[in-house]
Coordinates of C-alpha atoms in Angstrom, one line a residue:
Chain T
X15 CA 11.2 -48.1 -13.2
X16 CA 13.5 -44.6 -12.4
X17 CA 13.1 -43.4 -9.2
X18 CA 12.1 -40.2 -8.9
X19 CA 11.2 -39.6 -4.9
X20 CA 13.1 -41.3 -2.1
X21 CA 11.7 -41.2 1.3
X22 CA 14.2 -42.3 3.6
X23 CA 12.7 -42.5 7.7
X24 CA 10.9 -39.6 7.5
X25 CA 8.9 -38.1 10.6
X26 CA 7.2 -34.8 10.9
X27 CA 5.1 -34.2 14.2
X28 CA 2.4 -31.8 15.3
X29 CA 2.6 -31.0 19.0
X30 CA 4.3 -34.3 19.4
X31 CA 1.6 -36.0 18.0
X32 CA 3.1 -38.3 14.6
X33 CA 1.7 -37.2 11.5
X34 CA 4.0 -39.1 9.3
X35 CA 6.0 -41.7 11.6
X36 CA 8.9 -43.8 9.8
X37 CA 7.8 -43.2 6.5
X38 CA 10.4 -45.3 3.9
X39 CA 9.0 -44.9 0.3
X40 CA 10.4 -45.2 -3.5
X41 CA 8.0 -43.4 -6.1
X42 CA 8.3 -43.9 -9.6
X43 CA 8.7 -41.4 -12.1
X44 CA 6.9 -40.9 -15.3
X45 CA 3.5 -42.3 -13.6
X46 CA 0.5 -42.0 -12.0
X47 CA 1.0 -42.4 -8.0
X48 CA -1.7 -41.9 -5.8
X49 CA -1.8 -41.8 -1.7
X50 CA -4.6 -43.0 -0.3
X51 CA -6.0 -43.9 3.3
X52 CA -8.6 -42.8 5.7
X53 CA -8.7 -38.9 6.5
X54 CA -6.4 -37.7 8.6
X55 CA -4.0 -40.7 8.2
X56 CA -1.2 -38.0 7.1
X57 CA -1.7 -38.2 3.1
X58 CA -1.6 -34.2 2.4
X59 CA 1.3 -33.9 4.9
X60 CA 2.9 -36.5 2.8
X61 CA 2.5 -34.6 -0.6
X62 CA 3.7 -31.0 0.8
X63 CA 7.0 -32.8 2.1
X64 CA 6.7 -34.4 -1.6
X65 CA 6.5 -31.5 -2.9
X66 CA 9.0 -29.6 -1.1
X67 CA 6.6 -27.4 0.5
X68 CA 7.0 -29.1 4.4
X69 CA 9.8 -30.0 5.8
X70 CA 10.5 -32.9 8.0
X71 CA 11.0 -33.4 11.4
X72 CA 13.5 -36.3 10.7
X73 CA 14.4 -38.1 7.5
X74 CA 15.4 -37.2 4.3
X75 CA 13.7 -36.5 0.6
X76 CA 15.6 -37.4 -2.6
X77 CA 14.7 -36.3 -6.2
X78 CA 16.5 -38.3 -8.2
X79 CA 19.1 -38.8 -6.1
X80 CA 19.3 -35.1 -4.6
X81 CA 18.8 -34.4 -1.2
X82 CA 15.5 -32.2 -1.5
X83 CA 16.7 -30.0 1.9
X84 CA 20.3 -29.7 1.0
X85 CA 19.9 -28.8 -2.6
X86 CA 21.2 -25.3 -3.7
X87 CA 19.2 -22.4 -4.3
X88 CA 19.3 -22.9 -8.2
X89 CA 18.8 -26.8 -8.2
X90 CA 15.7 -26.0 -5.7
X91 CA 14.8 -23.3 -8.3
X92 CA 15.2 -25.8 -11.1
X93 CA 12.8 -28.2 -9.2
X94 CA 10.0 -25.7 -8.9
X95 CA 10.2 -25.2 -12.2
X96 CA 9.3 -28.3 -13.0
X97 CA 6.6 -29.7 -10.7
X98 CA 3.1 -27.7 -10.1
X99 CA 1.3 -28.1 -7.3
X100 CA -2.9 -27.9 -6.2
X101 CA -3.8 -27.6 -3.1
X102 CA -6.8 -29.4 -1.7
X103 CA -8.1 -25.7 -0.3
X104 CA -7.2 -24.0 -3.9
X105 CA -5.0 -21.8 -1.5
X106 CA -5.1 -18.7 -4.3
X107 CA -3.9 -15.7 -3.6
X108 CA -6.8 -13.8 -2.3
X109 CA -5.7 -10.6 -2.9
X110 CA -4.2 -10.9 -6.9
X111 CA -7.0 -11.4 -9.5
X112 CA -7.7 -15.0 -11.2
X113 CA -5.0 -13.3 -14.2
X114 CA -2.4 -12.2 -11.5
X115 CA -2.8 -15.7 -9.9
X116 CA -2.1 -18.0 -13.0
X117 CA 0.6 -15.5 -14.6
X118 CA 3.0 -14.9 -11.1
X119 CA 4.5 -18.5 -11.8
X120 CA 4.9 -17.9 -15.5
X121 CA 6.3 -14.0 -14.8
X122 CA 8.4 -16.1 -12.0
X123 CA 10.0 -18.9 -13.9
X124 CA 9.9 -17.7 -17.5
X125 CA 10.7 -13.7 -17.5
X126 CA 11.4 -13.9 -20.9
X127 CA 7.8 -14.3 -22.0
X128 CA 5.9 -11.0 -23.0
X129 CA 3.3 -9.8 -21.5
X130 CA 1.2 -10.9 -24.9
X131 CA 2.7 -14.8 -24.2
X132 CA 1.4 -14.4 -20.5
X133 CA -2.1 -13.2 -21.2
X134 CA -2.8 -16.1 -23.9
X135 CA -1.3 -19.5 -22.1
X136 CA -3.7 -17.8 -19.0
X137 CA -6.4 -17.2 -22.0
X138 CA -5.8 -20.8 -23.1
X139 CA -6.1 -22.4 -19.4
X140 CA -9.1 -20.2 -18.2
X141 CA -11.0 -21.0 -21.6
X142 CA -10.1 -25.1 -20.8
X143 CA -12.2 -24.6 -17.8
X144 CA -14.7 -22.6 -18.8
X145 CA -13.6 -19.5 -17.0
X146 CA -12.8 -16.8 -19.4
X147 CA -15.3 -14.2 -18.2
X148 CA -13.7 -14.5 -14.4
X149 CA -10.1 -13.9 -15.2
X150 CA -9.9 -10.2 -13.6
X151 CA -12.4 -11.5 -10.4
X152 CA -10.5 -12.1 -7.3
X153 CA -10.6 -15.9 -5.8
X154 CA -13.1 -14.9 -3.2
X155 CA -16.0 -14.1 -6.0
X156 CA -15.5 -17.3 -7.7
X157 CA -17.6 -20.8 -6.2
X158 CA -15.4 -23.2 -4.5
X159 CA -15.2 -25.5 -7.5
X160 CA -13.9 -22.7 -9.6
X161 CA -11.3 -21.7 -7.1
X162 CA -10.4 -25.7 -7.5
X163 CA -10.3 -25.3 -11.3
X164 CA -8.0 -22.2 -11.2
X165 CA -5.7 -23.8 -8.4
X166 CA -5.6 -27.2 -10.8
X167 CA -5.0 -24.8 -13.9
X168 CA -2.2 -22.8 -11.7
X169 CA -0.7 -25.9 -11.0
X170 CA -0.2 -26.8 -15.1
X171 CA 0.3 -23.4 -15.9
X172 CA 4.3 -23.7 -17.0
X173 CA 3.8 -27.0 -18.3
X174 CA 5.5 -28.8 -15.4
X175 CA 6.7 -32.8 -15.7
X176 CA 6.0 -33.7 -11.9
X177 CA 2.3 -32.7 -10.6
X178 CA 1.1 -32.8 -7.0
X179 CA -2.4 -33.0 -6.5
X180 CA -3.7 -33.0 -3.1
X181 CA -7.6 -34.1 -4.0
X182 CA -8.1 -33.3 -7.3
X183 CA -11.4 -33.9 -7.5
X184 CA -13.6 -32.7 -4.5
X185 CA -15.9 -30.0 -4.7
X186 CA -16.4 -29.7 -8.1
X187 CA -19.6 -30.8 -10.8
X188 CA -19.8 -34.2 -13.0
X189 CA -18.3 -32.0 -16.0
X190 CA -15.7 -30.4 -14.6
X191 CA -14.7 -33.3 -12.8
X192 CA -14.4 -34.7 -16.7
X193 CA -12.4 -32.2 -17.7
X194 CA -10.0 -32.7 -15.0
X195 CA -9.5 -35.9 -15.5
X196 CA -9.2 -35.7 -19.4
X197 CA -6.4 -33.0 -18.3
X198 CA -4.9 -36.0 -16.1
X199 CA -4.8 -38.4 -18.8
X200 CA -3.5 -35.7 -21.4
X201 CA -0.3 -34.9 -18.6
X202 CA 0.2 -39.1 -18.1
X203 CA 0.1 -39.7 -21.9
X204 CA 2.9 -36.7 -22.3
X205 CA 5.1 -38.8 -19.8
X206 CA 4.4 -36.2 -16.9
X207 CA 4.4 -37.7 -13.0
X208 CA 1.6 -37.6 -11.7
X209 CA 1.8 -37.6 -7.4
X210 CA -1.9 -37.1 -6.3
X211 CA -3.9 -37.9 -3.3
X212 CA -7.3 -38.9 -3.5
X213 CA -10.1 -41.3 -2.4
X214 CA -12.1 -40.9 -5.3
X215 CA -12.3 -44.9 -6.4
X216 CA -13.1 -43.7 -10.4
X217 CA -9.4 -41.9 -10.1
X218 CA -7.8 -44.9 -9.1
X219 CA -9.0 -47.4 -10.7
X220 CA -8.7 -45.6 -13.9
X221 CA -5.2 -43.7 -13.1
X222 CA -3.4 -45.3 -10.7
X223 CA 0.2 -47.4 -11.6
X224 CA 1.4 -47.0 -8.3
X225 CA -0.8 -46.8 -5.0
X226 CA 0.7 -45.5 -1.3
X227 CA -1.7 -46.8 1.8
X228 CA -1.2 -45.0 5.0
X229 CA -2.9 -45.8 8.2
X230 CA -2.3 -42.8 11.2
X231 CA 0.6 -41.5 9.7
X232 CA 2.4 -45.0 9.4
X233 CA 3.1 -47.0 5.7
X234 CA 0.7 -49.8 5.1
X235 CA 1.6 -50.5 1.9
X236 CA 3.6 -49.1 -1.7
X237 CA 3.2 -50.3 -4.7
X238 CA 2.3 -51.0 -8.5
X239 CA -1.4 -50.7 -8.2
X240 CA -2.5 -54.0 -9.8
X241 CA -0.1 -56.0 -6.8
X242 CA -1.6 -53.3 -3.8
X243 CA -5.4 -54.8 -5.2
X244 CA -4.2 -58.0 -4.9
X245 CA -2.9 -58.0 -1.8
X246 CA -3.9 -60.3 1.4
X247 CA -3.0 -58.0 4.3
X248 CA -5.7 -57.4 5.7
X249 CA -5.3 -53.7 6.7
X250 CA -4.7 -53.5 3.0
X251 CA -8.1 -55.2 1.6
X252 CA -9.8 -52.7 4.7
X253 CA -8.8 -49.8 3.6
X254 CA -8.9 -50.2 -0.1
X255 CA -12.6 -51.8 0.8
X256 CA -13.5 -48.9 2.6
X257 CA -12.4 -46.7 -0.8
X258 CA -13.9 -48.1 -3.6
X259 CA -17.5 -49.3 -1.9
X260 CA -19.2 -46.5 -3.6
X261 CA -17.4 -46.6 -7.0
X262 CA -19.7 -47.5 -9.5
X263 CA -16.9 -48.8 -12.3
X264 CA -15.1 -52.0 -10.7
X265 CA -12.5 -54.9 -12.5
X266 CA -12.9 -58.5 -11.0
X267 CA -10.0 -57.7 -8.7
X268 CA -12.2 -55.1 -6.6
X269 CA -15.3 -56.9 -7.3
X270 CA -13.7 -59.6 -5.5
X271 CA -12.0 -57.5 -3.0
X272 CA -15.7 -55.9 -2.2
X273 CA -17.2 -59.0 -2.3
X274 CA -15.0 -60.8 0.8
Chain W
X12 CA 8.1 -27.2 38.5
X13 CA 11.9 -26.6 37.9
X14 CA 12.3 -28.7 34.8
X15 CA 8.8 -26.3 33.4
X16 CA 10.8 -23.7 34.1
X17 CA 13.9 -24.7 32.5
X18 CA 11.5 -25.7 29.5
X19 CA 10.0 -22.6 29.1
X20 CA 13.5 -20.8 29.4
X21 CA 14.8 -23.4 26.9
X22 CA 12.0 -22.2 24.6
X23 CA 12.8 -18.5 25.0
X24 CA 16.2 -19.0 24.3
X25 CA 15.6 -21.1 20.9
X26 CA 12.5 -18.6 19.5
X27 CA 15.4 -15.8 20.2
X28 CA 17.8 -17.4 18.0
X29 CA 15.1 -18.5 15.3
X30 CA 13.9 -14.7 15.3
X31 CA 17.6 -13.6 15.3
X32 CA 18.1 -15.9 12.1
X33 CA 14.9 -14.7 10.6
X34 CA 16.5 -11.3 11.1
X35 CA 19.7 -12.2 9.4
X36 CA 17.7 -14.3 6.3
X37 CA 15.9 -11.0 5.9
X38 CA 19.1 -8.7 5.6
X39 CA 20.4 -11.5 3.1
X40 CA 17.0 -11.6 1.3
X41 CA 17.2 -7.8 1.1
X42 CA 20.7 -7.3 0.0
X43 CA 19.6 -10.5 -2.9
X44 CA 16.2 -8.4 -3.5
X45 CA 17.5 -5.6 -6.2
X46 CA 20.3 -7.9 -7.9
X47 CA 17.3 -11.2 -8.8
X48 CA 15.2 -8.4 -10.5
X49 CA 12.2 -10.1 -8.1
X50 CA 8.7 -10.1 -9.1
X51 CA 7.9 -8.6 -5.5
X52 CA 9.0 -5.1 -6.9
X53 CA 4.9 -4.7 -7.3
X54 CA 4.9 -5.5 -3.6
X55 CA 7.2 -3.1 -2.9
X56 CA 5.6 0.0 -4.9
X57 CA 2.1 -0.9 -3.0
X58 CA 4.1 -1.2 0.3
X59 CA 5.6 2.3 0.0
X60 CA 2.2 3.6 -1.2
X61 CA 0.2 2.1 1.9
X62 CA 2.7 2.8 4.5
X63 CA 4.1 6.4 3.3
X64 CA 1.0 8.1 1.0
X65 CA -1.9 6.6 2.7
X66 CA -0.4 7.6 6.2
X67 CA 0.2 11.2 5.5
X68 CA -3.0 12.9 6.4
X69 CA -2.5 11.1 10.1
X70 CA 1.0 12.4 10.3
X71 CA 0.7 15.9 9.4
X72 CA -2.7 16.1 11.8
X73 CA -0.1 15.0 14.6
X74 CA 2.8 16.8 13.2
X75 CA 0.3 20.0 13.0
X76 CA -1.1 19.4 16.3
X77 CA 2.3 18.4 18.4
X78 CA 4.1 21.9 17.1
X79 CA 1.0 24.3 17.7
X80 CA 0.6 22.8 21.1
X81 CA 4.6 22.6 22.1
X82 CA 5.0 26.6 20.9
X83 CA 1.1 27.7 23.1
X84 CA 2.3 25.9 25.9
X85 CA 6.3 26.5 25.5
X86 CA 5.7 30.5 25.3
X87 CA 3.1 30.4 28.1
X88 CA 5.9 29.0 30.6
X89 CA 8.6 30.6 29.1
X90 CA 7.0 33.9 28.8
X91 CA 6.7 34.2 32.6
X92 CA 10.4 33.8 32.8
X93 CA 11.1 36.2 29.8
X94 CA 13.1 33.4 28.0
X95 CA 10.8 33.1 25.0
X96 CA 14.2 32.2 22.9
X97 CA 14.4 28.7 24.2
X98 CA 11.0 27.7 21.9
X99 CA 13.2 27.1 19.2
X100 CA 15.8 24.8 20.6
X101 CA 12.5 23.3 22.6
X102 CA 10.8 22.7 19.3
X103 CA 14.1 21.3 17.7
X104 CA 14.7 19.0 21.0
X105 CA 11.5 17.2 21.1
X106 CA 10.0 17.1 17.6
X107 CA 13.0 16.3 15.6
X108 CA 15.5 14.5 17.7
X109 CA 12.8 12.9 20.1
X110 CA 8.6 12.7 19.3
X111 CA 8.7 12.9 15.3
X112 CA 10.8 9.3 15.2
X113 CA 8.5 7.7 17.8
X114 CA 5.5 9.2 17.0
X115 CA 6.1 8.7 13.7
X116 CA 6.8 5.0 14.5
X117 CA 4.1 4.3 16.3
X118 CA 1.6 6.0 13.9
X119 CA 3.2 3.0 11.2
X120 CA 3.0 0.4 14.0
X121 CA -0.8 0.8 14.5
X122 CA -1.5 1.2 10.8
X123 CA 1.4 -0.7 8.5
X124 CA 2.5 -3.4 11.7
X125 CA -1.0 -5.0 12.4
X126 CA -1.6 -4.6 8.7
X127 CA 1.1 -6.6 8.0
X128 CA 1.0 -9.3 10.8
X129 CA -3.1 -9.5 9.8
X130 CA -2.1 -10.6 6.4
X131 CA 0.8 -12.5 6.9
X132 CA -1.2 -14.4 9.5
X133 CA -4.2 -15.0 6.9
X134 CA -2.3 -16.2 4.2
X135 CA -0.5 -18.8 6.9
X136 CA -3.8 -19.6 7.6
X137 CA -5.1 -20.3 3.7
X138 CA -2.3 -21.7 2.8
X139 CA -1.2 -18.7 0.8
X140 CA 2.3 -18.9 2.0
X141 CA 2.6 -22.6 1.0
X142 CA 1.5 -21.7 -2.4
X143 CA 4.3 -19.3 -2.8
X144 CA 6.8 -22.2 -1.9
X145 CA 4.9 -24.5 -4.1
X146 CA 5.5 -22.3 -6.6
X147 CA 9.5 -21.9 -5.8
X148 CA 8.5 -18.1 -4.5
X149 CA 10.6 -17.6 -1.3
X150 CA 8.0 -16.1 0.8
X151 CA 10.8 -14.2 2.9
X152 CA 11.8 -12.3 -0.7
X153 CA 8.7 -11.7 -2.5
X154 CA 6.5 -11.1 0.8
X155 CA 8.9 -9.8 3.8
X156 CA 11.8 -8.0 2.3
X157 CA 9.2 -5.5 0.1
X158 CA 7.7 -4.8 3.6
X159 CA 10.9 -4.1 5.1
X160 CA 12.2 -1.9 2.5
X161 CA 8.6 -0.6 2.0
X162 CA 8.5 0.2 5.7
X163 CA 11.6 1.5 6.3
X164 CA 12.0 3.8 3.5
X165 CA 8.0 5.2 4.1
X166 CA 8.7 5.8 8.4
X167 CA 12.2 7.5 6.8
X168 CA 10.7 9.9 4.7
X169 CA 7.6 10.5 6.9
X170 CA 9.8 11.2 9.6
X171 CA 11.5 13.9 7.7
X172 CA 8.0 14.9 6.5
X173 CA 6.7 15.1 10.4
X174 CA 9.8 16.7 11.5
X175 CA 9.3 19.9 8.7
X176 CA 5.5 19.8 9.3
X177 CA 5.6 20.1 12.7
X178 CA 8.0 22.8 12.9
X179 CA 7.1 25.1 10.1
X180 CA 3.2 24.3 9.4
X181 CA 2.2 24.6 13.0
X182 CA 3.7 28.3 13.0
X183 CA 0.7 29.0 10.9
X184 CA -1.8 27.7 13.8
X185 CA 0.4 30.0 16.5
X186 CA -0.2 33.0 14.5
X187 CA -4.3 32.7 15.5
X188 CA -3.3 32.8 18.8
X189 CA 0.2 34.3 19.2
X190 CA 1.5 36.5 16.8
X191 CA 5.4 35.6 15.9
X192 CA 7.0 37.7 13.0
X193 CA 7.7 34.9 10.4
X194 CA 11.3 36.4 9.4
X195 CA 11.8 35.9 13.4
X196 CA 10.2 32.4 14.0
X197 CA 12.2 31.1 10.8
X198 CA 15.6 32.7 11.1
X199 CA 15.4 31.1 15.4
X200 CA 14.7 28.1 14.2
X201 CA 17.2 27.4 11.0
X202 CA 20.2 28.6 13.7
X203 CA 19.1 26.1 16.5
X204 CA 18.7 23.0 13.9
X205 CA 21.9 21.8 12.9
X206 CA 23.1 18.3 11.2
X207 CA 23.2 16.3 14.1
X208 CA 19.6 17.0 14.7
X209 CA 18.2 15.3 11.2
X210 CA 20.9 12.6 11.6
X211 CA 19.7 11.8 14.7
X212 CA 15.7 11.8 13.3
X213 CA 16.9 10.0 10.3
X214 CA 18.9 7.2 12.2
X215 CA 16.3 6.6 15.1
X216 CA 13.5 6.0 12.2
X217 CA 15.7 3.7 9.9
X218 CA 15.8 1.6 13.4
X219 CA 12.0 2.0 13.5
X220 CA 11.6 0.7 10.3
X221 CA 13.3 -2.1 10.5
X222 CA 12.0 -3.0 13.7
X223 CA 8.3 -2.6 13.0
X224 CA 8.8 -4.7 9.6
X225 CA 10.6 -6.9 11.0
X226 CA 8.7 -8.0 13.9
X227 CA 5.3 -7.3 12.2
X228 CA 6.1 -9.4 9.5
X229 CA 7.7 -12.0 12.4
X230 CA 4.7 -12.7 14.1
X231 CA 2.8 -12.8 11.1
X232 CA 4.5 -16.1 10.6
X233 CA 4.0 -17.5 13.5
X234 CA 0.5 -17.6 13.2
X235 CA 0.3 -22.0 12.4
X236 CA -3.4 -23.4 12.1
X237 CA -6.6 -20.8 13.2
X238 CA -7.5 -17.4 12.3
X239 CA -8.5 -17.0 15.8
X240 CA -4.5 -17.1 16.3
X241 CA -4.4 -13.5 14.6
X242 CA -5.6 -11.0 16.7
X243 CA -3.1 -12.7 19.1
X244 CA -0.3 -12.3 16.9
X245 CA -1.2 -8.9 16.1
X246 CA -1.2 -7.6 19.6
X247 CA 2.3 -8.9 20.2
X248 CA 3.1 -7.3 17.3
X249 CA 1.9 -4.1 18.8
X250 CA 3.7 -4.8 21.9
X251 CA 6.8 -6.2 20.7
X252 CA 7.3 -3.0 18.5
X253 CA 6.6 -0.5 20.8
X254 CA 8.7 -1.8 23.4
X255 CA 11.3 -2.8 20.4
X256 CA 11.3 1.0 19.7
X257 CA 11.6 2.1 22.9
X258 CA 14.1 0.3 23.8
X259 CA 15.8 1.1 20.4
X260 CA 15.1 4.9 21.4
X261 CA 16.8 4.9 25.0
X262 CA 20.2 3.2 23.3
X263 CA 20.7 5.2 20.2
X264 CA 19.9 8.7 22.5
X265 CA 22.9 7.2 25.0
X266 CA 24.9 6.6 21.7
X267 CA 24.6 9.7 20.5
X268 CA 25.6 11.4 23.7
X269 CA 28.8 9.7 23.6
X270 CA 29.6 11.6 20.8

């Protein structure tokens, strides 16, 4: 499998306290990675310096082979391009309407779309979700849920290859929570990466091809999924325990990981 | 106790020279602003409206005030002396080369400076700002550098504004109180003011402008996990530009003395 992240020794610390400590990973590309581990083990730090978004104390991020911090201003531009991100707060813009929040990237990255182009890829997302008749409310009129749907929708807006998704899936109803994952399968059947974090068990077991377990800011484990749930270590089989005992969908391999 | 002290002066010394390169990355940023055709141009247009439009009816209310009061009391004093002449050059001296900058300034700082350090803080706060880089927006361009132009160009032209308020609308308050001949109070004044005089006003509020945006937007940033960091951040914005100005004021008078 291509690499398409390389973390190499990577620290990043909060009033001296580690949040990620010695982090070494290799993340595939073209498929479904998800970071799991017990809240406040570090994942969303993780993601952001993923992403691009935080920067390390110590270390260094590759994308395909380019230093993520040393790249220049148009290779960094190139990047963004490509990869969208959703936050686990929404973080929208509170002061741009839902229209102004989904078209800045596309105004951003593609200036050569009309104004006509803009307004129906935003029509096509916001009808997707269900959220046609809010497109000129600002975020702070809209439920939490639908602030998650818009930030998800943001995040696809410009048809990106790589997507970050710091917990997809919180805080939103049984049928949007659908929809989001038919979106999921829809970007991993058209070859995009997927980088999310998550402790929802019906998400991994039915996404994941490569699992990340942290434990207080530290690498457990990496690795193709169907090896992680296999695995003996025991801080492994406890935290993966501690993730799927309320999923109600299960394969023998977490049946008998459950089961132990 | 010695190495806290050498800590905390270690500190001071390292946010100096992070502010001094936020400085420098926002003079780069704004030099970079005009020739990427940025989406932040909106920013920029709302900036100028908030900062310049919206503060107008403050300014002239001080402008108006400032020059009525400066020409009752001036003539009172000067009356008893019989040098009623000396208004003009008075009225030149402190509202365009001295109290239209800084009272100009700090009219922005309490209105456009905690403004902006209140909303740069919040969107720290809700990860706002980390969208913008999620989304490959430099925060510095699209959010600080239409704030600094915004800023700078408003407190320029509201300076200038003040400045011709003050000296020819307050005339108009005199006259219930004093009466001047207008041909009189006008043709004194135009032979006092002279080039040096707007120069002066327009150079001292440029270096308002920038300082204000610059430090507003500064502390803004700084704000890192609680919204209970704001009101902090805010008050040092306050602070920080007052004395910023001051201290701006003091050097650029001595400068201009020199020549």
């Amino acid at each position: 499998m291509e690499t398409l992240f390389e973390l190499k020794n990577i620290f990043l610390y909060s009033n001296d306290f580690p949040i990620l400590n010695n982090i070494s990973l290799s993340i595939p590309a073209a498929c479904s990675t998800v970071i799991t581990g017990h809240s406040g083990c570090g994942k969303s730090t993780l993601l952001k310096v993923l992403a691009g978004i935080m920067l390390p104390d110590a270390g260094e991020v590759f994308y395909l082979n380019s230093n993520l911090h040393t790249m220049s201003e148009k290779q960094t531009h190139e990047f963004k391009k490509i990869n969208g991100f959703a936050f686990q707060d929404s973080a929208l813009w509170a002061n741009k309407n839902i229209f102004e929040n989904l078209s800045l990237p596309l105004h951003f990255h593609f200036p050569e779309l009309s104004k006509q182009e803009i307004l129906s890829k935003v029509q096509k997302v916001l009808t997707f979700v269900n959220l046609m008749d809010s497109m000129y409310l600002r975020p702070a009129e809209l439920s939490i849920g639908e602030r998650k749907l818009v930030s998800m929708m943001r995040a696809v807006i410009c048809d990106p290859t790589i997507v970050f998704m710091d917990d997809p899936t919180t805080t939103i109803d049984q049928e949007m929570r659908k929809k989001i994952l038919t979106l999921m399968k829809n970007l991993k059947h058209n070859r995009a990466s997927l980088v999310m974090v998550t402790n929802d068990p019906e998400i991994i077991a039915s996404m994941c091809d490569y699992l990340v377990l942290l434990k207080q800011g530290m690498l457990i484990a990496a690795g193709p999924f169907e090896e992680i749930k296999k695995s003996q270590n025991e801080e492994v089989r406890a935290i993966l325990s501690s993730v799927f005992e309320n999923a109600n969908t299960f394969d023998q391999d977490i049946l008998d990981l459950l089961n132990q | 106790m010695i190495s806290k002290i050498g800590t905390i002066a270690l500190q001071r010394i390292s946010n100096f020279f992070y502010a001094l390169g936020f400085f420098f990355h926002v003079l780069k940023e704004t030099l970079l602003f005009l020739k990427r055709k940025q989406v932040g141009f909106k920013v920029l247009v709302m900036q100028i409206f908030f900062t310049g439009v919206e503060a107008i009816s403050i300014v002239s209310l001080l402008a108006l005030a400032l020059g009525a009061v400066i020409i009752l009391q001036g003539l009172t004093i000067l009356l008893q002396f019989s040098q009623t002449q000396y208004i003009y050059i008075i009225l030149i001296m402190i509202i365009t080369k001295e109290l239209g900058p800084i009272l100009t300034a700090f009219i922005i700082i309490a209105r456009s400076g905690t403004a902006i350090a209140t909303e740069l803080g919040n969107m720290v706060v809700s990860h706002e700002i980390e969208a913008y880089t999620a989304v490959g927006i430099n925060p510095v361009s699209y959010l600080v550098v239409p704030r600094f132009l915004g800023v700078t160009l408003s407190l320029v032209i509201l300076t200038l504004y003040f400045n011709f308020f003050g000296l020819f609308a307050s005339f108009l308050i005199t006259q219930l109180f004093i009466s001047i001949p207008f041909d009189e109070y006008f043709d004194n004044l135009l032979s006092v003011l002279n080039l040096s005089h707007i120069l002066s006003s327009l150079i001292k509020s440029l270096v308002f402008g920038m300082i204000i945006s610059i430090v507003s937007s500064y502390q803004g940033f700084k704000v890192r996990y609680a919204s209970t960091e704001i009101p902090q951040v805010v008050i040092k914005a306050v602070v920080q530009s007052i004395a910023f100005c001051v201290i701006a004021d003091v050097m650029l008078v001595i400068l201009f003395n020199q020549f």
